[in-house]
mmCIF file with all atom_site columns, C-alpha atoms in Angstrom:
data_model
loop_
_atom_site.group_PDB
_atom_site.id
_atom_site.type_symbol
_atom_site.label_atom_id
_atom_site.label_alt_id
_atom_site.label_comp_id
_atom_site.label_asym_id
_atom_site.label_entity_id
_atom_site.label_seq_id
_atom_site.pdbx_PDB_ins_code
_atom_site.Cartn_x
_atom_site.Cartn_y
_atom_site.Cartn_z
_atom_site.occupancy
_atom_site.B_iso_or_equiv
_atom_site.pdbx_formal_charge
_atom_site.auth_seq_id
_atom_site.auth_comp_id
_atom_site.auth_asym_id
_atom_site.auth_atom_id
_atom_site.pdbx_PDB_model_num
ATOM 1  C CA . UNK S 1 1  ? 54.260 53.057 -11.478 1.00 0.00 ? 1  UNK S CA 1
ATOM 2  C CA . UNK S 1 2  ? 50.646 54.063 -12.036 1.00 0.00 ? 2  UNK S CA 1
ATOM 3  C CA . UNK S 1 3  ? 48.280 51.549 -12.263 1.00 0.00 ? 3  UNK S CA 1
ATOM 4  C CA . UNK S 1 4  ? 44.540 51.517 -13.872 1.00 0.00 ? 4  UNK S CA 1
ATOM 5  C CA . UNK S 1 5  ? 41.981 49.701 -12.217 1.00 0.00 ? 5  UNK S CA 1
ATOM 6  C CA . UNK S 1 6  ? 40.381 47.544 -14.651 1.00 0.00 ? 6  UNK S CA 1
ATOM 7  C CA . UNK S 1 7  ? 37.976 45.191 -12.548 1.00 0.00 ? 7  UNK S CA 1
ATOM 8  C CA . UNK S 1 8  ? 36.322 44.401 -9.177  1.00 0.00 ? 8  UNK S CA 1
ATOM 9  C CA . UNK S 1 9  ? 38.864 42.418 -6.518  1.00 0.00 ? 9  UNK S CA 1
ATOM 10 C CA . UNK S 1 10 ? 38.772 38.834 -6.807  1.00 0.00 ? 10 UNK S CA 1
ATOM 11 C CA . UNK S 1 11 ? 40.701 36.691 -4.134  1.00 0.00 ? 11 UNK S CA 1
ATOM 12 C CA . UNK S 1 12 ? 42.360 39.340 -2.561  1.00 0.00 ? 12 UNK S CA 1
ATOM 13 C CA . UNK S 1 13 ? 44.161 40.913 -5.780  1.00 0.00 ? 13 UNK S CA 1
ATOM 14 C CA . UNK S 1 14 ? 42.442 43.684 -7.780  1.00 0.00 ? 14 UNK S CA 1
ATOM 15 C CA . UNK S 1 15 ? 43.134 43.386 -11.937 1.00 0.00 ? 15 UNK S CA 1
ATOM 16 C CA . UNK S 1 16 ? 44.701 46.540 -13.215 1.00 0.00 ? 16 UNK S CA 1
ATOM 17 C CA . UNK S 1 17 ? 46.945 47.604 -16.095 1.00 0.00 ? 17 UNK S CA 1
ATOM 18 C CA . UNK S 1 18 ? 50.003 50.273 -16.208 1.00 0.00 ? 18 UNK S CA 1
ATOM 19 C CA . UNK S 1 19 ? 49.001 53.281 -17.567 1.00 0.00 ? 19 UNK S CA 1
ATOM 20 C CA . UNK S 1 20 ? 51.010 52.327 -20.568 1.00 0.00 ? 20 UNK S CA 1
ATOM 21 C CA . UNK S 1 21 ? 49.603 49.547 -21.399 1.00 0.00 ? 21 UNK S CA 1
ATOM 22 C CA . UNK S 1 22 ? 46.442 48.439 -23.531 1.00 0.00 ? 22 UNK S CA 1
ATOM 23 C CA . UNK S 1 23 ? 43.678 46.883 -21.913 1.00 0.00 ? 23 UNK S CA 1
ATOM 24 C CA . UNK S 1 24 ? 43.207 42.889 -23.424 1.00 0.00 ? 24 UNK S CA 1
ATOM 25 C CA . UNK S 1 25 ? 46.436 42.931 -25.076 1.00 0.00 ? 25 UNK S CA 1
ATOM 26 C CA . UNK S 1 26 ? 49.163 43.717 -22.664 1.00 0.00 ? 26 UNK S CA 1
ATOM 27 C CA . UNK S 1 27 ? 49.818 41.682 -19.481 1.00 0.00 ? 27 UNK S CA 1
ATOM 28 C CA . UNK S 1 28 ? 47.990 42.465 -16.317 1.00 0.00 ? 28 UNK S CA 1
ATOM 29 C CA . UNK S 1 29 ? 49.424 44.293 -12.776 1.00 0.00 ? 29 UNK S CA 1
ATOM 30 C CA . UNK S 1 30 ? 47.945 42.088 -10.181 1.00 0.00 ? 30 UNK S CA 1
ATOM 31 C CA . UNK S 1 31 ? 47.353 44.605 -7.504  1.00 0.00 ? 31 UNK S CA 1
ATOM 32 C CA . UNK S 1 32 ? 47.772 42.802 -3.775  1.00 0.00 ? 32 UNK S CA 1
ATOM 33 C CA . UNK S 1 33 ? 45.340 43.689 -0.810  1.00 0.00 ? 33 UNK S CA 1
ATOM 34 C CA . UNK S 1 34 ? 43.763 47.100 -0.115  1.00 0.00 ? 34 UNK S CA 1
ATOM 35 C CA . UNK S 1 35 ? 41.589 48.884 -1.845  1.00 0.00 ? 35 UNK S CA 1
ATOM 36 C CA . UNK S 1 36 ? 42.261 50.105 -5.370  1.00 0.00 ? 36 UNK S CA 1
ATOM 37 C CA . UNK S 1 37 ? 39.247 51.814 -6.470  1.00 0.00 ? 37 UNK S CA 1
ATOM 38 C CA . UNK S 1 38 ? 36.256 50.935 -9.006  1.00 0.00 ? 38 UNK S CA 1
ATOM 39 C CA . UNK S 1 39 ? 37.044 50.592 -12.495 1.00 0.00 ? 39 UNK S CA 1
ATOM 40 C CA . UNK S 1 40 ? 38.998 53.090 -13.934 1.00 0.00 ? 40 UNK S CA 1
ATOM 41 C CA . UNK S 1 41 ? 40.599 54.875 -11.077 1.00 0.00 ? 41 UNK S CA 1
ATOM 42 C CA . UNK S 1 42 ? 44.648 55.650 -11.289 1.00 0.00 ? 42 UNK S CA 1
ATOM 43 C CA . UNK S 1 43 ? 46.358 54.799 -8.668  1.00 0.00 ? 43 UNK S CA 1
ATOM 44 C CA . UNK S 1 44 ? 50.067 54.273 -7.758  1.00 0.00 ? 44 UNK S CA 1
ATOM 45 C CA . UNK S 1 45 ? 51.611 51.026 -7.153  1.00 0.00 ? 45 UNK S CA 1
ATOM 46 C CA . UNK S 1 46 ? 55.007 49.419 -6.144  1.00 0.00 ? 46 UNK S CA 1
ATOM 47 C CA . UNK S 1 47 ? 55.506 46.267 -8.096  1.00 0.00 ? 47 UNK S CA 1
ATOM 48 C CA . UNK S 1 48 ? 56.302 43.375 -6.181  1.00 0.00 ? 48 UNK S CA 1
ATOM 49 C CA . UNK S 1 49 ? 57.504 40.568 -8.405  1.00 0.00 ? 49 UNK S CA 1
ATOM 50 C CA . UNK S 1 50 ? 57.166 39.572 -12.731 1.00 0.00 ? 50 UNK S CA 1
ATOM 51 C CA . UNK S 1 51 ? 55.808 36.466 -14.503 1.00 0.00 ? 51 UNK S CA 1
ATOM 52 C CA . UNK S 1 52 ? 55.824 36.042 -18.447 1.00 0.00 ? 52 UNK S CA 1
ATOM 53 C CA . UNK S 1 53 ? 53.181 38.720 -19.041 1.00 0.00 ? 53 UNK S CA 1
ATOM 54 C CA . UNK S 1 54 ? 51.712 39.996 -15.314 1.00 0.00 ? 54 UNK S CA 1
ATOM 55 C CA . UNK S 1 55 ? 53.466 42.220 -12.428 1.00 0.00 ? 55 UNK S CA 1
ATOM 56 C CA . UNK S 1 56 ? 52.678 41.702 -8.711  1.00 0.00 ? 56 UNK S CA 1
ATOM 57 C CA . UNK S 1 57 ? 52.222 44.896 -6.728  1.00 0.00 ? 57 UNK S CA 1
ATOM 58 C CA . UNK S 1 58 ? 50.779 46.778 -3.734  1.00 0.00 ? 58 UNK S CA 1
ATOM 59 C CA . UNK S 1 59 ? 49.379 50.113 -3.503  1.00 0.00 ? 59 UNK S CA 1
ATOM 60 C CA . UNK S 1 60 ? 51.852 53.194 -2.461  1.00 0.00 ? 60 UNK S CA 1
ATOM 61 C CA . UNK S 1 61 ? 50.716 55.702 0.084   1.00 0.00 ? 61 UNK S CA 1
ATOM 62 C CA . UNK S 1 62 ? 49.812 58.910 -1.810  1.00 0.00 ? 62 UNK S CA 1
ATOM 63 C CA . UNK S 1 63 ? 52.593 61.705 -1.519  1.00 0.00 ? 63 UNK S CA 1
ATOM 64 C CA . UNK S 1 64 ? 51.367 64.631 1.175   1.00 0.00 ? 64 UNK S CA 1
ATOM 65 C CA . UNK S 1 65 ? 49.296 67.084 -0.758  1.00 0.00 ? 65 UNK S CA 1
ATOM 66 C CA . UNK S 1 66 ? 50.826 70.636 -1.450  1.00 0.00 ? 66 UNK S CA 1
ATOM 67 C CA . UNK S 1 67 ? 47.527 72.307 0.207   1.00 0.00 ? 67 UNK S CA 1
ATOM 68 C CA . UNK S 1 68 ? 48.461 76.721 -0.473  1.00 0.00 ? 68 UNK S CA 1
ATOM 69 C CA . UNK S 1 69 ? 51.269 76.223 -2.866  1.00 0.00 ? 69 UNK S CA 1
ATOM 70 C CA . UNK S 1 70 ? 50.960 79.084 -5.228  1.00 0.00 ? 70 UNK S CA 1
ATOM 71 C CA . UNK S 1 71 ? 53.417 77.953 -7.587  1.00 0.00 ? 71 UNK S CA 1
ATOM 72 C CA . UNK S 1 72 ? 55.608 80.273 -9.669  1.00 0.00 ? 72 UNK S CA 1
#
């Protein structure tokens, strides 16, 4: 899914929020190790596990770029 930074690491898991989701109302995604970004930065994530309201997840390599496609 993607994934908005919302806040600084803390303890090795960086606060973020799917992009579907509204910021202090909707559960968190609890993003695992690495580094996510500052605040505000989209970024795609593989969720890991589910509580009542949070996800768990980790970051997902970013797909190859398609450097001189044209398009149609």
């Amino acid at each position: 899914i993607e994934a908005i930074v919302d806040g600084p690491p803390a303890g090795g898991r960086t606060p973020a929020r799917s992009t579907w989701d509204a910021p202090e109302i909707d559960g968190r995604v609890w993003i695992e190790g690495g580094e996510a970004g500052p605040p505000g930065t989209i970024c795609r994530v593989e969720v890991t596990g589910a509580g009542a309201r949070d996800l768990s997840a980790v970051l997902r390599p970013e797909p190859p770029s398609l450097r001189g496609f044209q398009g149609a």
